Amino acid sequence: GNGNGKKDEL
Amino acid sequence: MNLFRLLGDLSHLASIFILLHKIQTTRSCRGISFKTQALYVTVFVARYLDLFYRYVSLYNSVMKLFFIASSVYILYLMKYKYRPTNDPSIDTFRIEYLLGPCVLLSLIFNYKFSVTEVLWSFSIFLESVAILPQLFMLQRTGEAETITTHYLAALGVYRALYIPNWIYRYITEDGVVDPIAVTAGLVQTGLYIDFFYVYFTKVLQGQKFELPA
């Protein structure tokens, strides 16, 4: 999982 | 980066160019909600503060700068250059009913209780409902210029394409999922369903965008 969110999206 | 996300981002870019084109060629911002545009500035500024401390890629940085700059420019056009064509009396959605709950939600649902993470969450929640003053205005006037509906359609397509992007990423990136972005994104896309129905059945058949009385 990715708890920090997809901060690579706009 | 996958095709869904790239096409989604390009659709988002296109929507802004369509909006600018509409304002410049008709020399008017009639039919455009200032409140929605102001909410988008808020969304972009709150989310893209990370330009100062997180580098993702050149593509990512350029897009972020473009979205901030173009949304501020649109506000300028509406507030100054084409001010007489902006009619606040039909832009009556109460945005405090959006801002309040979004602040509250971002304080509850965030990935870390820090200023930047809460602002990020806030921007995600606010983006999901930022189109409501615009849709409310459309509902109120019952019609829209065709170019304005193309703007809204491009914006809706951008949101819709992020959904297959997330599914694709879930599959290819080993179960990676962003519950905040996905939940808000589904809500946001849902808001366009009624609009899309009229857009596909009327505007794309060559008719004017008109809502039944």
mmCIF file of C-alpha atoms in Angstrom:
data_model
loop_
_atom_site.group_PDB
_atom_site.id
_atom_site.type_symbol
_atom_site.label_atom_id
_atom_site.label_comp_id
_atom_site.label_asym_id
_atom_site.label_seq_id
_atom_site.Cartn_x
_atom_site.Cartn_y
_atom_site.Cartn_z
ATOM 1 C CA GLY A 1 0.000 0.000 0.000
ATOM 2 C CA ASN A 2 0.862 3.646 -0.328
ATOM 3 C CA GLY A 3 -0.115 5.421 2.866
ATOM 4 C CA ASN A 4 1.166 8.755 1.752
ATOM 5 C CA GLY A 5 -1.011 9.031 -1.271
ATOM 6 C CA LYS A 6 -0.024 9.440 -4.876
ATOM 7 C CA LYS A 7 1.672 12.766 -4.611
ATOM 8 C CA ASP A 8 3.043 12.307 -8.108
ATOM 9 C CA GLU A 9 -0.355 12.995 -9.641
ATOM 10 C CA LEU A 10 -1.763 16.396 -10.510
ATOM 11 C CA MET B 1 2.727 7.739 -16.051
ATOM 12 C CA ASN B 2 0.198 5.786 -18.039
ATOM 13 C CA LEU B 3 -1.964 6.659 -21.022
ATOM 14 C CA PHE B 4 -5.112 7.299 -18.941
ATOM 15 C CA ARG B 5 -3.374 9.820 -16.750
ATOM 16 C CA LEU B 6 -1.593 11.502 -19.662
ATOM 17 C CA LEU B 7 -4.843 11.842 -21.622
ATOM 18 C CA GLY B 8 -6.576 13.040 -18.454
ATOM 19 C CA ASP B 9 -3.966 15.734 -17.892
ATOM 20 C CA LEU B 10 -4.112 16.750 -21.548
ATOM 21 C CA SER B 11 -7.890 16.999 -21.278
ATOM 22 C CA HIS B 12 -7.435 19.226 -18.242
ATOM 23 C CA LEU B 13 -5.020 21.411 -20.219
ATOM 24 C CA ALA B 14 -7.465 21.491 -23.128
ATOM 25 C CA SER B 15 -10.297 22.590 -20.839
ATOM 26 C CA ILE B 16 -8.282 25.638 -19.757
ATOM 27 C CA PHE B 17 -7.409 26.551 -23.349
ATOM 28 C CA ILE B 18 -11.078 26.193 -24.327
ATOM 29 C CA LEU B 19 -12.095 28.483 -21.469
ATOM 30 C CA LEU B 20 -9.455 31.084 -22.410
ATOM 31 C CA HIS B 21 -10.524 30.835 -26.047
ATOM 32 C CA LYS B 22 -14.169 31.348 -25.084
ATOM 33 C CA ILE B 23 -13.358 34.452 -23.018
ATOM 34 C CA GLN B 24 -10.993 35.981 -25.606
ATOM 35 C CA THR B 25 -13.085 35.374 -28.732
ATOM 36 C CA THR B 26 -16.453 36.373 -27.271
ATOM 37 C CA ARG B 27 -14.705 39.079 -25.185
ATOM 38 C CA SER B 28 -16.976 37.934 -22.393
ATOM 39 C CA CYS B 29 -17.023 35.680 -19.367
ATOM 40 C CA ARG B 30 -20.787 35.347 -19.455
ATOM 41 C CA GLY B 31 -21.901 31.941 -18.245
ATOM 42 C CA ILE B 32 -18.704 31.298 -16.285
ATOM 43 C CA SER B 33 -18.888 31.078 -12.500
ATOM 44 C CA PHE B 34 -16.310 33.314 -10.848
ATOM 45 C CA LYS B 35 -16.761 31.324 -7.659
ATOM 46 C CA THR B 36 -15.798 28.049 -9.324
ATOM 47 C CA GLN B 37 -12.740 29.671 -10.892
ATOM 48 C CA ALA B 38 -11.725 31.180 -7.538
ATOM 49 C CA LEU B 39 -12.097 27.756 -5.906
ATOM 50 C CA TYR B 40 -9.754 26.271 -8.533
ATOM 51 C CA VAL B 41 -7.095 28.873 -7.681
ATOM 52 C CA THR B 42 -7.486 27.863 -4.030
ATOM 53 C CA VAL B 43 -7.203 24.187 -4.960
ATOM 54 C CA PHE B 44 -4.060 24.623 -7.048
ATOM 55 C CA VAL B 45 -2.284 26.905 -4.600
ATOM 56 C CA ALA B 46 -3.061 24.642 -1.618
ATOM 57 C CA ARG B 47 -1.962 21.463 -3.427
ATOM 58 C CA TYR B 48 1.000 22.687 -5.431
ATOM 59 C CA LEU B 49 2.791 24.278 -2.485
ATOM 60 C CA ASP B 50 4.824 21.098 -2.765
ATOM 61 C CA LEU B 51 6.639 22.709 -5.696
ATOM 62 C CA PHE B 52 8.832 24.191 -2.979
ATOM 63 C CA TYR B 53 9.849 20.947 -1.308
ATOM 64 C CA ARG B 54 9.091 17.959 -3.547
ATOM 65 C CA TYR B 55 10.443 17.391 -7.032
ATOM 66 C CA VAL B 56 8.595 14.746 -9.057
ATOM 67 C CA SER B 57 9.503 15.477 -12.660
ATOM 68 C CA LEU B 58 9.857 18.367 -15.080
ATOM 69 C CA TYR B 59 6.448 17.436 -16.541
ATOM 70 C CA ASN B 60 4.881 17.568 -13.088
ATOM 71 C CA SER B 61 6.434 20.948 -12.158
ATOM 72 C CA VAL B 62 5.603 22.605 -15.485
ATOM 73 C CA MET B 63 1.992 21.422 -15.306
ATOM 74 C CA LYS B 64 1.625 22.651 -11.719
ATOM 75 C CA LEU B 65 3.010 26.083 -12.601
ATOM 76 C CA PHE B 66 0.737 26.238 -15.634
ATOM 77 C CA PHE B 67 -2.384 25.370 -13.627
ATOM 78 C CA ILE B 68 -1.617 27.981 -10.969
ATOM 79 C CA ALA B 69 -0.736 30.703 -13.495
ATOM 80 C CA SER B 70 -3.645 30.064 -15.870
ATOM 81 C CA SER B 71 -6.233 29.903 -13.085
ATOM 82 C CA VAL B 72 -4.996 33.203 -11.621
ATOM 83 C CA TYR B 73 -5.015 34.736 -15.126
ATOM 84 C CA ILE B 74 -8.640 33.633 -15.631
ATOM 85 C CA LEU B 75 -9.604 35.325 -12.362
ATOM 86 C CA TYR B 76 -7.853 38.481 -13.566
ATOM 87 C CA LEU B 77 -9.753 38.380 -16.858
ATOM 88 C CA MET B 78 -13.061 37.960 -15.051
ATOM 89 C CA LYS B 79 -12.410 40.536 -12.353
ATOM 90 C CA TYR B 80 -10.716 43.257 -14.417
ATOM 91 C CA LYS B 81 -10.449 42.940 -18.193
ATOM 92 C CA TYR B 82 -13.966 41.609 -18.815
ATOM 93 C CA ARG B 83 -15.514 42.683 -15.547
ATOM 94 C CA PRO B 84 -18.692 44.202 -17.102
ATOM 95 C CA THR B 85 -19.552 40.797 -18.640
ATOM 96 C CA ASN B 86 -19.381 39.025 -15.300
ATOM 97 C CA ASP B 87 -22.778 38.930 -13.603
ATOM 98 C CA PRO B 88 -22.428 38.039 -9.893
ATOM 99 C CA SER B 89 -26.214 38.113 -9.444
ATOM 100 C CA ILE B 90 -26.554 34.679 -11.102
ATOM 101 C CA ASP B 91 -23.437 33.241 -9.403
ATOM 102 C CA THR B 92 -25.212 32.670 -6.137
ATOM 103 C CA PHE B 93 -23.967 29.338 -4.828
ATOM 104 C CA ARG B 94 -22.937 29.689 -1.177
ATOM 105 C CA ILE B 95 -19.321 28.532 -1.219
ATOM 106 C CA GLU B 96 -19.037 28.618 2.545
ATOM 107 C CA TYR B 97 -21.115 25.420 2.464
ATOM 108 C CA LEU B 98 -18.287 23.856 0.470
ATOM 109 C CA LEU B 99 -15.309 25.390 2.265
ATOM 110 C CA GLY B 100 -16.504 24.534 5.778
ATOM 111 C CA PRO B 101 -17.023 20.815 5.245
ATOM 112 C CA CYS B 102 -13.794 20.553 3.210
ATOM 113 C CA VAL B 103 -11.781 22.099 6.056
ATOM 114 C CA LEU B 104 -13.427 19.710 8.488
ATOM 115 C CA LEU B 105 -12.901 16.653 6.269
ATOM 116 C CA SER B 106 -9.242 17.512 5.689
ATOM 117 C CA LEU B 107 -8.660 17.793 9.447
ATOM 118 C CA ILE B 108 -10.154 14.312 9.908
ATOM 119 C CA PHE B 109 -8.923 12.545 6.767
ATOM 120 C CA ASN B 110 -5.288 13.165 5.935
ATOM 121 C CA TYR B 111 -2.131 11.074 5.636
ATOM 122 C CA LYS B 112 -0.354 13.034 8.365
ATOM 123 C CA PHE B 113 -1.532 15.786 10.694
ATOM 124 C CA SER B 114 0.819 18.439 9.322
ATOM 125 C CA VAL B 115 0.126 21.772 7.637
ATOM 126 C CA THR B 116 1.164 20.616 4.174
ATOM 127 C CA GLU B 117 -0.655 17.261 4.359
ATOM 128 C CA VAL B 118 -3.879 18.828 5.663
ATOM 129 C CA LEU B 119 -3.671 21.443 2.890
ATOM 130 C CA TRP B 120 -3.157 18.651 0.364
ATOM 131 C CA SER B 121 -6.247 16.796 1.660
ATOM 132 C CA PHE B 122 -8.215 20.048 1.694
ATOM 133 C CA SER B 123 -7.317 20.677 -1.954
ATOM 134 C CA ILE B 124 -8.437 17.185 -2.946
ATOM 135 C CA PHE B 125 -11.810 17.553 -1.190
ATOM 136 C CA LEU B 126 -12.311 21.090 -2.479
ATOM 137 C CA GLU B 127 -11.499 20.125 -6.069
ATOM 138 C CA SER B 128 -14.156 17.442 -5.928
ATOM 139 C CA VAL B 129 -16.900 20.032 -5.335
ATOM 140 C CA ALA B 130 -15.378 23.169 -6.907
ATOM 141 C CA ILE B 131 -17.490 22.739 -10.051
ATOM 142 C CA LEU B 132 -20.765 23.007 -8.107
ATOM 143 C CA PRO B 133 -21.179 26.827 -8.356
ATOM 144 C CA GLN B 134 -20.693 26.469 -12.131
ATOM 145 C CA LEU B 135 -23.198 23.615 -12.430
ATOM 146 C CA PHE B 136 -25.600 25.505 -10.172
ATOM 147 C CA MET B 137 -25.364 28.543 -12.442
ATOM 148 C CA LEU B 138 -26.020 26.349 -15.469
ATOM 149 C CA GLN B 139 -29.045 24.854 -13.754
ATOM 150 C CA ARG B 140 -30.292 28.324 -12.879
ATOM 151 C CA THR B 141 -29.948 29.835 -16.359
ATOM 152 C CA GLY B 142 -31.055 26.580 -18.024
ATOM 153 C CA GLU B 143 -28.777 27.023 -21.027
ATOM 154 C CA ALA B 144 -25.150 27.512 -21.991
ATOM 155 C CA GLU B 145 -23.043 28.597 -24.907
ATOM 156 C CA THR B 146 -21.724 25.557 -26.790
ATOM 157 C CA ILE B 147 -18.105 26.518 -26.125
ATOM 158 C CA THR B 148 -18.802 26.632 -22.385
ATOM 159 C CA THR B 149 -20.199 23.109 -22.525
ATOM 160 C CA HIS B 150 -17.022 21.943 -24.333
ATOM 161 C CA TYR B 151 -15.031 23.438 -21.448
ATOM 162 C CA LEU B 152 -17.097 21.520 -18.912
ATOM 163 C CA ALA B 153 -16.941 18.322 -20.946
ATOM 164 C CA ALA B 154 -13.125 18.483 -21.162
ATOM 165 C CA LEU B 155 -12.975 19.024 -17.406
ATOM 166 C CA GLY B 156 -15.297 16.063 -16.825
ATOM 167 C CA VAL B 157 -13.282 13.817 -19.162
ATOM 168 C CA TYR B 158 -10.118 14.715 -17.239
ATOM 169 C CA ARG B 159 -11.727 13.524 -14.017
ATOM 170 C CA ALA B 160 -13.250 10.444 -15.603
ATOM 171 C CA LEU B 161 -9.868 9.349 -17.043
ATOM 172 C CA TYR B 162 -8.256 9.438 -13.608
ATOM 173 C CA ILE B 163 -10.444 6.491 -12.600
ATOM 174 C CA PRO B 164 -9.010 3.947 -15.098
ATOM 175 C CA ASN B 165 -5.601 5.475 -14.220
ATOM 176 C CA TRP B 166 -6.083 4.444 -10.589
ATOM 177 C CA ILE B 167 -7.284 0.972 -11.579
ATOM 178 C CA TYR B 168 -4.276 0.605 -13.865
ATOM 179 C CA ARG B 169 -1.921 1.726 -11.102
ATOM 180 C CA TYR B 170 -3.566 -0.596 -8.577
ATOM 181 C CA ILE B 171 -2.867 -3.511 -10.894
ATOM 182 C CA THR B 172 0.602 -2.557 -12.130
ATOM 183 C CA GLU B 173 2.018 -1.002 -8.967
ATOM 184 C CA ASP B 174 1.277 -3.836 -6.575
ATOM 185 C CA GLY B 175 -1.926 -2.720 -4.913
ATOM 186 C CA VAL B 176 -1.039 0.931 -4.618
ATOM 187 C CA VAL B 177 -4.113 2.985 -3.770
ATOM 188 C CA ASP B 178 -4.779 6.490 -2.477
ATOM 189 C CA PRO B 179 -8.117 6.286 -0.630
ATOM 190 C CA ILE B 180 -8.514 10.075 -0.224
ATOM 191 C CA ALA B 181 -7.860 10.889 -3.878
ATOM 192 C CA VAL B 182 -9.970 7.961 -5.117
ATOM 193 C CA THR B 183 -12.997 8.693 -2.915
ATOM 194 C CA ALA B 184 -12.978 12.409 -3.742
ATOM 195 C CA GLY B 185 -12.317 11.617 -7.397
ATOM 196 C CA LEU B 186 -15.325 9.317 -7.633
ATOM 197 C CA VAL B 187 -17.544 11.987 -6.067
ATOM 198 C CA GLN B 188 -16.148 14.608 -8.440
ATOM 199 C CA THR B 189 -16.749 12.486 -11.518
ATOM 200 C CA GLY B 190 -20.254 11.675 -10.313
ATOM 201 C CA LEU B 191 -21.142 15.360 -10.304
ATOM 202 C CA TYR B 192 -20.678 15.435 -14.084
ATOM 203 C CA ILE B 193 -23.105 12.614 -14.887
ATOM 204 C CA ASP B 194 -26.187 14.808 -15.396
ATOM 205 C CA PHE B 195 -24.166 17.293 -17.421
ATOM 206 C CA PHE B 196 -22.703 14.554 -19.609
ATOM 207 C CA TYR B 197 -26.153 13.164 -20.307
ATOM 208 C CA VAL B 198 -27.304 16.495 -21.763
ATOM 209 C CA TYR B 199 -23.947 17.083 -23.473
ATOM 210 C CA PHE B 200 -24.000 13.769 -25.312
ATOM 211 C CA THR B 201 -27.699 13.766 -26.175
ATOM 212 C CA LYS B 202 -27.904 17.423 -27.233
ATOM 213 C CA VAL B 203 -24.646 19.302 -27.823
ATOM 214 C CA LEU B 204 -22.873 16.490 -29.660
ATOM 215 C CA GLN B 205 -25.999 16.036 -31.818
ATOM 216 C CA GLY B 206 -25.648 19.654 -32.911
ATOM 217 C CA GLN B 207 -28.313 21.075 -30.632
ATOM 218 C CA LYS B 208 -28.024 23.884 -28.127
ATOM 219 C CA PHE B 209 -27.391 23.025 -24.486
ATOM 220 C CA GLU B 210 -30.789 23.556 -22.903
ATOM 221 C CA LEU B 211 -32.189 22.036 -19.787
ATOM 222 C CA PRO B 212 -35.834 21.032 -19.680
ATOM 223 C CA ALA B 213 -37.873 23.746 -17.926
#
